[in-house]
Short mmCIF file of C-alpha atoms and ligand atoms in Angstrom, two decimals:
data_model
loop_
_atom_site.label_atom_id
_atom_site.label_comp_id
_atom_site.label_asym_id
_atom_site.label_seq_id
_atom_site.Cartn_x
_atom_site.Cartn_y
_atom_site.Cartn_z
CA MET A 1 63.54 73.23 87.34
CA ASN A 2 67.20 73.69 88.26
CA ALA A 3 68.25 72.11 84.98
CA GLN A 4 67.09 75.22 83.20
CA ILE A 5 69.20 77.65 85.19
CA GLY A 6 71.42 79.72 82.91
CA THR A 7 68.98 79.92 79.99
CA VAL A 8 67.20 82.93 78.46
CA GLU A 9 64.00 81.85 80.27
CA ASN A 10 65.77 81.27 83.60
CA PRO A 11 69.07 83.20 83.71
CA LEU A 12 71.60 82.33 86.38
CA ARG A 13 71.13 85.12 88.93
CA ILE A 14 74.32 86.10 90.79
CA ALA A 15 74.80 88.69 93.52
CA ILE A 16 78.29 90.06 94.14
CA ILE A 17 78.65 91.96 97.40
CA GLY A 18 81.49 94.45 96.96
CA SER A 19 82.76 96.16 93.82
CA GLY A 20 86.54 95.98 94.17
CA PRO A 21 88.90 94.10 91.84
CA SER A 22 88.07 90.61 93.16
CA GLY A 23 84.33 91.17 92.57
CA PHE A 24 84.93 92.45 89.03
CA TYR A 25 87.25 89.54 88.14
CA ALA A 26 84.59 87.09 89.37
CA ALA A 27 82.00 88.86 87.17
CA ASP A 28 84.39 88.70 84.23
CA HIS A 29 84.91 84.96 84.54
CA LEU A 30 81.16 84.37 84.83
CA GLN A 31 80.55 86.48 81.72
CA LYS A 32 83.04 84.35 79.79
CA GLN A 33 80.86 81.21 80.21
CA LYS A 34 79.40 81.10 76.73
CA ASP A 35 76.91 78.32 77.47
CA LEU A 36 75.30 80.22 80.38
CA ILE A 37 73.06 83.25 80.45
CA VAL A 38 74.20 85.02 83.62
CA GLN A 39 72.70 88.11 85.22
CA ILE A 40 75.10 89.74 87.65
CA ASP A 41 74.00 92.29 90.25
CA MET A 42 76.97 93.91 91.99
CA PHE A 43 76.38 95.85 95.22
CA ASP A 44 78.46 98.39 97.07
CA ARG A 45 77.63 100.35 100.18
CA LEU A 46 79.23 103.44 98.58
CA PRO A 47 77.71 105.11 95.51
CA THR A 48 81.13 104.69 93.83
CA PRO A 49 82.59 101.37 92.62
CA PHE A 50 86.11 99.85 92.59
CA GLY A 51 86.87 99.37 96.31
CA LEU A 52 90.54 99.85 97.12
CA VAL A 53 91.36 101.01 93.59
CA ARG A 54 89.53 104.22 94.49
CA GLY A 55 89.96 104.20 98.26
CA GLY A 56 93.29 102.43 98.81
CA VAL A 57 95.72 102.72 95.90
CA ALA A 58 97.99 105.70 96.54
CA PRO A 59 96.85 108.87 94.74
CA ASP A 60 100.24 109.24 93.07
CA HIS A 61 99.94 105.77 91.50
CA ALA A 62 97.65 106.82 88.65
CA LYS A 63 98.88 104.04 86.37
CA ILE A 64 97.72 101.34 88.80
CA LYS A 65 94.29 103.00 88.95
CA SER A 66 93.90 102.77 85.16
CA VAL A 67 92.92 99.10 85.72
CA THR A 68 89.35 100.45 86.13
CA LYS A 69 89.14 100.60 82.31
CA VAL A 70 88.99 96.78 82.41
CA TYR A 71 86.17 96.96 84.98
CA ASP A 72 84.27 99.48 82.82
CA LYS A 73 84.18 96.89 80.03
CA ILE A 74 82.84 94.22 82.42
CA ALA A 75 80.17 96.65 83.64
CA ALA A 76 79.16 97.45 80.05
CA ASP A 77 77.77 93.92 79.56
CA PRO A 78 73.97 94.29 79.20
CA ASN A 79 73.41 91.54 81.79
CA PHE A 80 75.50 93.34 84.44
CA ARG A 81 74.06 95.87 86.91
CA PHE A 82 75.78 97.94 89.58
CA TYR A 83 73.78 98.98 92.64
CA GLY A 84 75.82 101.53 94.59
CA ASN A 85 74.75 103.04 97.93
CA VAL A 86 73.23 99.70 99.00
CA GLU A 87 74.51 98.33 102.28
CA PHE A 88 74.55 94.59 102.85
CA GLY A 89 72.96 93.77 106.21
CA LYS A 90 70.77 96.89 106.14
CA ASP A 91 69.35 97.69 102.69
CA LEU A 92 69.90 94.16 101.49
CA THR A 93 70.00 91.13 103.78
CA HIS A 94 71.19 87.56 103.71
CA ALA A 95 67.53 86.51 103.44
CA ASP A 96 67.25 88.64 100.27
CA MET A 97 70.10 86.65 98.72
CA LEU A 98 68.07 83.46 99.10
CA LYS A 99 64.99 85.18 97.68
CA PHE A 100 66.46 86.81 94.56
CA TYR A 101 69.59 84.85 93.57
CA HIS A 102 70.93 81.39 92.76
CA GLN A 103 74.42 82.13 94.09
CA VAL A 104 76.12 84.92 96.01
CA ILE A 105 79.76 85.99 96.12
CA TYR A 106 81.12 88.01 99.03
CA ALA A 107 83.89 90.29 97.75
CA VAL A 108 84.00 92.74 100.62
CA GLY A 109 87.77 92.93 101.18
CA ALA A 110 89.33 93.72 104.55
CA GLN A 111 88.05 96.91 106.10
CA THR A 112 89.95 97.30 109.35
CA ASP A 113 93.51 97.05 110.66
CA LYS A 114 95.53 94.63 112.78
CA ARG A 115 96.58 95.86 116.21
CA MET A 116 100.10 95.86 117.65
CA GLU A 117 98.90 95.09 121.22
CA ILE A 118 101.43 97.37 122.90
CA PRO A 119 100.88 100.01 125.60
CA GLY A 120 100.02 103.47 124.27
CA GLU A 121 98.64 102.14 120.98
CA ASP A 122 95.43 104.14 121.45
CA LEU A 123 96.97 107.46 122.49
CA PRO A 124 95.81 110.40 120.35
CA GLY A 125 98.29 110.69 117.49
CA SER A 126 98.54 106.91 116.99
CA HIS A 127 96.48 105.82 113.98
CA PRO A 128 95.90 102.75 111.85
CA ALA A 129 97.49 103.44 108.46
CA THR A 130 94.25 102.20 106.88
CA GLU A 131 92.44 105.30 108.27
CA PHE A 132 95.06 107.70 106.94
CA VAL A 133 94.95 106.01 103.51
CA ALA A 134 91.14 106.15 103.41
CA TRP A 135 91.28 109.82 104.52
CA TYR A 136 93.71 111.05 101.85
CA ASN A 137 91.81 109.04 99.24
CA GLY A 138 88.52 110.78 100.08
CA HIS A 139 86.58 107.82 101.50
CA PRO A 140 83.29 109.30 102.83
CA ASP A 141 83.56 107.41 106.15
CA TYR A 142 87.00 108.86 106.87
CA ARG A 143 86.94 112.32 105.30
CA ASP A 144 86.33 114.02 108.68
CA TYR A 145 89.15 112.23 110.50
CA LYS A 146 91.90 114.49 111.86
CA PHE A 147 95.65 113.87 111.74
CA ASP A 148 97.89 116.29 113.61
CA LEU A 149 100.32 117.26 110.87
CA THR A 150 101.82 120.01 113.05
CA GLN A 151 104.10 117.26 114.42
CA GLU A 152 107.64 117.20 113.07
CA CYS A 153 108.31 113.48 113.33
CA ALA A 154 106.16 110.52 112.28
CA VAL A 155 106.77 106.80 112.74
CA VAL A 156 105.29 104.29 110.30
CA VAL A 157 105.29 100.74 111.71
CA GLY A 158 105.61 97.95 109.15
CA VAL A 159 107.45 97.63 105.87
CA GLY A 160 104.76 96.49 103.46
CA ASN A 161 103.58 98.46 100.42
CA VAL A 162 100.93 100.28 102.46
CA ALA A 163 103.61 101.54 104.87
CA MET A 164 105.60 102.70 101.84
CA ASP A 165 102.56 104.55 100.47
CA VAL A 166 101.95 106.30 103.80
CA ALA A 167 105.63 107.24 104.23
CA ARG A 168 105.86 108.48 100.64
CA ILE A 169 102.70 110.60 100.90
CA LEU A 170 104.03 112.18 104.13
CA ALA A 171 107.37 112.81 102.43
CA SER A 172 106.02 114.22 99.15
CA SER A 173 106.08 117.89 98.25
CA TYR A 174 102.94 119.89 97.47
CA ASP A 175 103.98 119.97 93.78
CA GLU A 176 104.13 116.19 93.76
CA LEU A 177 100.77 115.82 95.50
CA VAL A 178 98.81 118.43 93.53
CA LYS A 179 99.30 116.31 90.38
CA THR A 180 97.37 113.45 92.00
CA ASP A 181 93.68 112.76 92.63
CA MET A 182 94.15 113.08 96.42
CA ALA A 183 91.10 114.51 98.23
CA ASP A 184 91.21 118.32 98.30
CA TYR A 185 91.07 118.62 102.12
CA ALA A 186 93.99 116.16 102.44
CA LEU A 187 96.02 118.08 99.87
CA GLU A 188 95.44 121.28 101.85
CA ALA A 189 96.37 119.63 105.17
CA LEU A 190 99.51 118.05 103.70
CA LYS A 191 100.49 121.34 102.09
CA ASN A 192 100.72 122.79 105.60
CA SER A 193 102.29 119.67 107.11
CA LYS A 194 105.24 120.24 109.47
CA VAL A 195 106.38 116.60 109.29
CA ARG A 196 110.11 116.67 108.54
CA GLU A 197 111.29 113.25 109.71
CA ILE A 198 109.66 109.93 108.91
CA TYR A 199 110.79 106.58 110.32
CA LEU A 200 109.79 103.30 108.66
CA LEU A 201 110.17 100.39 111.10
CA GLY A 202 110.69 96.79 109.99
CA ARG A 203 110.63 94.17 112.75
CA ARG A 204 112.72 91.75 110.67
CA GLY A 205 115.61 92.40 108.30
CA PRO A 206 115.78 93.95 104.81
CA ALA A 207 115.54 90.51 103.17
CA GLN A 208 112.13 89.98 104.84
CA ALA A 209 110.68 93.38 103.89
CA ALA A 210 107.25 93.00 102.27
CA PHE A 211 107.53 95.99 99.90
CA THR A 212 108.36 95.67 96.21
CA ASN A 213 111.11 97.28 94.09
CA PRO A 214 109.23 100.23 92.54
CA GLU A 215 107.98 101.31 96.00
CA VAL A 216 111.43 101.39 97.63
CA LYS A 217 112.94 103.03 94.54
CA GLU A 218 110.37 105.84 94.60
CA LEU A 219 111.52 106.86 98.09
CA GLY A 220 114.86 107.87 96.59
CA GLU A 221 113.23 110.04 93.93
CA LEU A 222 111.26 112.45 96.09
CA GLU A 223 111.76 116.19 95.57
CA GLU A 224 111.98 117.23 99.19
CA THR A 225 113.08 114.09 101.01
CA ASP A 226 116.33 112.18 101.43
CA ALA A 227 115.89 108.42 101.88
CA ILE A 228 118.39 107.19 104.45
CA ALA A 229 119.28 103.70 105.71
CA ASP A 230 121.85 102.35 108.15
CA ILE A 231 124.47 100.13 106.50
CA ASN A 232 124.55 97.86 109.57
CA GLU A 233 120.81 97.28 109.26
CA VAL A 234 120.75 96.66 105.50
CA THR A 235 123.72 94.31 105.57
CA LEU A 236 122.36 90.78 105.70
CA ASP A 237 122.69 88.70 108.88
CA PRO A 238 124.13 85.18 108.38
CA LEU A 239 120.71 83.46 108.50
CA SER A 240 119.17 85.72 105.84
CA LYS A 241 122.30 85.48 103.71
CA ALA A 242 122.18 81.68 103.79
CA ALA A 243 118.43 81.67 103.03
CA LEU A 244 118.91 83.96 100.05
CA GLU A 245 121.82 81.91 98.73
CA ALA A 246 119.70 78.77 98.97
CA ASN A 247 116.70 80.46 97.32
CA PRO A 248 117.81 83.44 95.22
CA ASP A 249 115.08 86.06 94.87
CA SER A 250 115.55 88.95 92.46
CA THR A 251 113.01 91.23 94.23
CA ILE A 252 114.82 90.86 97.55
CA GLN A 253 118.22 91.30 95.93
CA LYS A 254 117.08 94.48 94.16
CA ASN A 255 115.46 95.83 97.36
CA ILE A 256 118.75 95.37 99.21
CA GLU A 257 120.74 96.93 96.38
CA ILE A 258 118.49 100.03 96.44
CA MET A 259 118.64 100.34 100.24
CA THR A 260 122.41 99.85 100.27
CA GLY A 261 122.45 102.89 97.99
CA TYR A 262 120.45 104.86 100.59
CA ALA A 263 122.91 103.73 103.28
CA THR A 264 126.09 104.57 101.40
CA GLN A 265 125.29 107.77 99.50
CA SER A 266 125.51 111.08 101.35
CA PRO A 267 122.13 112.72 101.88
CA LYS A 268 121.52 115.59 99.45
CA GLY A 269 120.46 117.97 102.21
CA LYS A 270 116.76 117.96 101.27
CA PRO A 271 114.44 119.49 103.89
CA LYS A 272 112.83 116.18 104.92
CA LYS A 273 114.41 112.88 105.91
CA LEU A 274 112.98 109.38 105.65
CA PHE A 275 114.81 106.77 107.74
CA MET A 276 114.40 103.08 106.87
CA ARG A 277 115.03 100.99 109.97
CA PHE A 278 115.21 97.22 110.28
CA LEU A 279 115.28 94.65 113.09
CA VAL A 280 113.36 96.94 115.43
CA SER A 281 109.90 96.63 117.05
CA PRO A 282 107.87 99.22 118.93
CA VAL A 283 107.34 98.05 122.51
CA GLU A 284 105.54 101.11 123.84
CA ILE A 285 104.09 104.39 122.63
CA THR A 286 104.53 107.01 125.33
CA GLY A 287 103.16 110.47 126.07
CA ARG A 288 101.07 112.26 128.68
CA ASP A 289 97.94 113.12 126.69
CA ARG A 290 99.10 112.21 123.22
CA VAL A 291 101.91 110.44 121.41
CA GLU A 292 105.28 111.93 122.32
CA ALA A 293 107.69 109.05 121.66
CA VAL A 294 108.00 105.47 120.50
CA LYS A 295 110.16 103.08 122.48
CA ILE A 296 111.67 100.42 120.24
CA VAL A 297 113.64 97.28 120.90
CA LYS A 298 116.40 95.92 118.70
CA ASN A 299 115.58 92.43 117.35
CA GLU A 300 117.65 89.52 116.13
CA LEU A 301 116.48 86.81 113.77
CA PHE A 302 116.15 83.15 114.57
CA GLN A 303 115.03 80.21 112.47
CA ASN A 304 111.58 78.93 113.36
CA LYS A 305 110.62 75.25 113.27
CA ASP A 306 108.90 75.85 109.91
CA GLY A 307 112.16 77.26 108.52
CA THR A 308 111.03 80.93 108.44
CA LEU A 309 113.14 83.64 110.02
CA ARG A 310 111.34 85.31 112.93
CA PRO A 311 112.27 88.31 115.10
CA ARG A 312 113.31 87.96 118.74
CA ALA A 313 113.78 90.95 121.04
CA THR A 314 117.22 91.68 122.49
CA ASP A 315 117.85 93.84 125.56
CA LYS A 316 118.78 96.93 123.52
CA PHE A 317 116.22 99.73 123.50
CA GLU A 318 115.99 103.12 121.80
CA THR A 319 113.50 105.96 121.90
CA ILE A 320 112.30 107.91 118.86
CA LYS A 321 110.72 111.26 119.71
CA ALA A 322 107.68 111.39 117.46
CA GLY A 323 104.20 112.92 117.62
CA LEU A 324 102.52 110.69 115.05
CA VAL A 325 102.39 106.93 114.65
CA PHE A 326 100.85 105.05 111.73
CA ARG A 327 100.39 101.34 112.35
CA SER A 328 100.74 99.68 108.98
CA ILE A 329 100.96 96.05 109.92
CA GLY A 330 98.17 94.67 107.75
CA TYR A 331 94.47 94.97 107.02
CA LYS A 332 91.86 92.72 108.65
CA GLY A 333 88.42 91.60 107.43
CA VAL A 334 85.16 92.49 109.19
CA ALA A 335 82.26 90.07 109.77
CA LEU A 336 79.08 90.40 107.68
CA PRO A 337 75.68 89.88 109.35
CA ASP A 338 74.48 86.24 109.21
CA ILE A 339 77.65 84.96 107.50
CA PRO A 340 80.24 82.76 109.31
CA PHE A 341 83.45 84.55 110.24
CA ASN A 342 86.88 83.55 111.49
CA ASP A 343 87.79 86.35 113.86
CA SER A 344 91.43 85.42 114.35
CA TRP A 345 92.17 85.33 110.64
CA GLY A 346 89.71 88.10 109.69
CA VAL A 347 88.23 86.04 106.83
CA ILE A 348 84.98 84.26 105.97
CA PRO A 349 85.85 80.57 106.52
CA ASN A 350 85.87 78.79 103.18
CA LYS A 351 87.12 75.76 101.32
CA ASP A 352 88.55 76.88 97.96
CA GLY A 353 86.11 79.79 97.91
CA ARG A 354 83.02 77.86 99.09
CA VAL A 355 81.75 79.35 102.36
CA HIS A 356 82.19 76.83 105.17
CA ASP A 357 80.30 76.81 108.44
CA PRO A 358 82.71 75.72 111.18
CA LYS A 359 79.79 75.15 113.60
CA ASN A 360 78.64 72.05 111.73
CA ASP A 361 81.68 71.61 109.48
CA LYS A 362 79.51 71.95 106.36
CA ILE A 363 79.81 73.89 103.11
CA ILE A 364 76.98 76.40 102.78
CA GLU A 365 75.54 75.82 99.32
CA GLY A 366 75.19 78.88 97.10
CA GLU A 367 77.62 81.13 99.04
CA TYR A 368 81.15 81.97 97.91
CA VAL A 369 84.05 84.30 98.66
CA VAL A 370 86.77 85.99 96.61
CA GLY A 371 89.66 88.37 97.33
CA TRP A 372 90.90 89.47 100.75
CA ILE A 373 87.83 88.23 102.66
CA LYS A 374 88.65 84.78 101.22
CA ARG A 375 92.43 84.58 101.59
CA GLY A 376 93.42 87.49 103.84
CA PRO A 377 95.02 90.81 102.85
CA SER A 378 97.78 89.73 100.51
CA GLY A 379 98.84 90.23 96.93
CA VAL A 380 98.50 92.98 94.36
CA ILE A 381 95.39 93.81 92.31
CA GLY A 382 96.25 91.20 89.66
CA THR A 383 96.49 88.44 92.29
CA ASN A 384 92.69 88.64 92.52
CA LYS A 385 92.14 87.50 88.95
CA PRO A 386 93.18 83.83 89.29
CA ASP A 387 91.77 83.82 92.84
CA SER A 388 88.32 84.90 91.63
CA GLN A 389 88.44 82.56 88.65
CA ALA A 390 89.14 79.65 90.99
CA THR A 391 86.07 80.47 93.08
CA VAL A 392 83.86 80.88 89.99
CA ASN A 393 85.03 77.46 88.75
CA MET A 394 83.76 75.98 92.02
CA MET A 395 80.43 77.79 91.52
CA LEU A 396 80.06 76.34 88.03
CA GLU A 397 80.89 72.86 89.27
CA ASP A 398 78.29 73.19 92.05
CA LEU A 399 75.70 74.47 89.62
CA LYS A 400 76.03 71.33 87.52
CA GLN A 401 75.05 69.38 90.63
CA ASN A 402 72.16 71.75 91.41
CA LYS A 403 73.95 73.01 94.50
CA CYS A 404 72.55 76.53 94.67
CA PHE A 405 69.71 78.54 96.21
CA SER A 406 66.15 78.09 94.92
CA PRO A 407 65.02 81.72 94.81
CA ALA A 408 61.30 82.46 94.88
CA LEU A 409 61.82 85.71 92.92
CA PRO A 410 64.81 85.35 90.59
CA LYS A 411 63.99 88.62 88.83
CA ARG A 412 65.75 91.95 88.71
CA GLU A 413 62.41 93.78 88.83
CA ALA A 414 61.61 92.05 92.14
CA LEU A 415 64.93 93.17 93.63
CA GLU A 416 64.47 96.74 92.42
CA SER A 417 60.89 96.91 93.79
CA MET A 418 62.17 95.72 97.16
CA LEU A 419 64.89 98.42 97.15
CA SER A 420 62.38 101.07 96.09
CA GLU A 421 59.94 99.99 98.80
CA LYS A 422 62.75 100.40 101.33
CA LYS A 423 63.47 103.84 99.80
CA VAL A 424 67.06 102.88 99.01
CA LYS A 425 68.49 105.46 96.61
CA PHE A 426 70.65 103.10 94.62
CA VAL A 427 73.20 104.43 92.16
CA THR A 428 73.59 102.70 88.80
CA PHE A 429 76.82 102.29 86.84
CA GLY A 430 75.63 104.94 84.38
CA GLU A 431 75.11 107.34 87.28
CA TRP A 432 78.58 106.53 88.63
CA GLN A 433 79.97 107.34 85.17
CA LYS A 434 78.22 110.71 85.39
CA LEU A 435 79.87 111.33 88.79
CA ASP A 436 83.19 110.21 87.32
CA GLN A 437 82.89 112.78 84.51
CA LEU A 438 81.90 115.52 86.95
CA GLU A 439 84.92 114.74 89.14
CA ILE A 440 87.23 114.86 86.12
CA GLN A 441 85.73 118.15 84.90
CA LYS A 442 86.00 119.76 88.35
CA GLY A 443 89.60 118.57 88.58
CA GLN A 444 90.52 119.87 85.15
CA ALA A 445 89.25 123.32 86.07
CA LEU A 446 91.89 123.29 88.83
CA GLY A 447 94.64 121.69 86.73
CA ARG A 448 94.24 118.41 88.62
CA PRO A 449 93.33 114.95 87.26
CA ARG A 450 90.13 114.76 89.33
CA LEU A 451 88.38 116.40 92.24
CA LYS A 452 86.69 113.64 94.22
CA TYR A 453 83.28 113.83 95.81
CA THR A 454 83.92 112.79 99.39
CA ARG A 455 80.42 112.98 100.86
CA VAL A 456 77.63 110.55 99.92
CA ASP A 457 75.10 113.41 100.15
CA ASP A 458 77.07 115.46 97.62
CA MET A 459 77.24 112.49 95.27
CA LEU A 460 73.48 111.93 95.52
CA GLY A 461 72.91 115.69 95.17
CA ALA A 462 75.00 115.81 91.97
CA LEU A 463 72.83 113.00 90.59
CA GLY A 464 69.59 114.74 91.60
CA LYS A 465 68.78 111.88 94.00
CA LYS A 466 68.73 113.66 97.36
P1 NAP B 1 101.85 93.41 104.22
O1 NAP B 1 102.45 93.41 102.87
O2 NAP B 1 101.38 92.12 104.77
O3 NAP B 1 102.92 94.07 105.21
C1 NAP B 1 102.70 94.14 106.58
C2 NAP B 1 103.98 94.58 107.28
O4 NAP B 1 103.70 94.72 108.67
C3 NAP B 1 105.13 93.58 107.17
O5 NAP B 1 106.32 94.29 107.06
C4 NAP B 1 105.04 92.84 108.51
O6 NAP B 1 106.26 92.30 108.95
C5 NAP B 1 104.66 93.99 109.40
N1 NAP B 1 104.10 93.55 110.67
C6 NAP B 1 103.07 92.68 110.88
N2 NAP B 1 102.82 92.57 112.19
C7 NAP B 1 103.70 93.37 112.83
C8 NAP B 1 103.94 93.68 114.18
N3 NAP B 1 103.19 93.17 115.15
N4 NAP B 1 104.93 94.57 114.47
C9 NAP B 1 105.68 95.11 113.50
N5 NAP B 1 105.51 94.86 112.19
C10 NAP B 1 104.52 93.99 111.86
O7 NAP B 1 100.56 94.37 104.32
P2 NAP B 1 100.19 95.78 103.68
O8 NAP B 1 101.36 96.66 103.54
O9 NAP B 1 99.04 96.24 104.45
O10 NAP B 1 99.71 95.40 102.21
C11 NAP B 1 98.62 94.51 101.98
C12 NAP B 1 98.72 93.97 100.56
O11 NAP B 1 98.43 95.03 99.62
C13 NAP B 1 100.11 93.47 100.22
O12 NAP B 1 100.02 92.31 99.46
C14 NAP B 1 100.70 94.61 99.42
O13 NAP B 1 101.72 94.25 98.54
C15 NAP B 1 99.47 95.13 98.68
N6 NAP B 1 99.69 96.52 98.27
C16 NAP B 1 100.29 96.73 97.07
C17 NAP B 1 100.57 98.02 96.66
C18 NAP B 1 101.26 98.23 95.35
O14 NAP B 1 101.32 97.32 94.55
N7 NAP B 1 101.80 99.40 95.11
C19 NAP B 1 100.24 99.10 97.48
C20 NAP B 1 99.63 98.86 98.70
C21 NAP B 1 99.36 97.55 99.10
P3 NAP B 1 106.52 90.71 108.90
O15 NAP B 1 106.86 90.41 107.48
O16 NAP B 1 107.65 90.53 109.85
O17 NAP B 1 105.26 90.02 109.34
#
């Protein structure tokens, strides 16, 4: 029976949970298997596809978002279906996977943030950067969040690309933001923002910063903001200097060159200032009823046993008066119902993409992971392509050995009847394309690239599905 899987009579039925880049690259690699007939059903709990490309990539990075053209081609394959507005664990369960599919891929990304574990972290005015990003990008779950932009000073903790995005959005002018596809309510709020000073805090030195060259360069090109660094903090300490001499790295060298520019040139007197700070860690967020200041400690670097340079606190403290804090120290995965989860790492435990159950130390046949829920929140969009291909290669290998589910109803009609019985108003890829066109048309009427729908009800209403 299993020998026939992947034929016209018995197509290989695959479910992909999540419709971000890693899910699409997995679908792409499956579609490239010429000797297999593969039916792919991709699910997302939102009516809209593309995960962080829609909800995470900064609105002013339109070029990065154009990667969705590649995903459109994958979705155009007649054997591919998108089911938006279908939540795994509620509308569709783990038991359904076993009933309707031969193999399932979890591509759900990392939906929450890491915590700093310092006093005051939960004071009003202190937010995970992930929430701010989701808010300005119009994610339905976050559109009603409030950020007090009447504050004049904001601190962004972390020096990864997300921290850079958050700092840049806070530092951008209205003219810069109106050209983007930022959610309309966020554009309005940022238009009235009183934030004039932004601090970016790196706990290690400039050579260990996680951001890339274009992101640090952009900070120096903002209309209303001067990027400023301290020459003492961007000058390399002896340990970093030796490490860089031993292993030259052009990205790090260019980052330092750009920041040395910010430290040595005189500010142009623009109305806002963005300070890049290094070798400092927040130790406490203080305030009576809300954030009023961030106490930071100066760090020094030491070489760890594994050779990496780590931060160690000194006895020198400083206080930054600030009313807003954005903690941008990394995303973290969230557990899915009935699927193993490693809480400390925030990933689904796996061996090369095969889901692994730590309780009995066994691979769970038929279940796979790709993207951030597989390897943690690292890498750019393109990193997901080889990562997803590697997992799909494992799936194909397993299939040859009949290691897969034996579904009782491996038929699309059976899945769709189940969803209809549950009254799930699923959104197809064609319907998403209709929403996409409507968003573009509404944007064009305002001279903007797009005006996003930010409420699920409005999306369903626009599709006549309410
Ligand atoms: P990230 O690149 O891992 O950066 C996290 C930052 O937080 C690092 O600077 C890290 O410092 C710092 N950090 C961690 N724990 C900390 C603590 N307890 N206290 C102070 N600082 C702490 O994560 P991300 O910025 O969330 O980005 C996630 C991934 O998405 C990255 O691969 C990123 O490149 C990618 N991304 C790319 C783009 C783009 O291409 N434009 C845009 C956004 C995101 P240490 O190094 O000392 O740990």
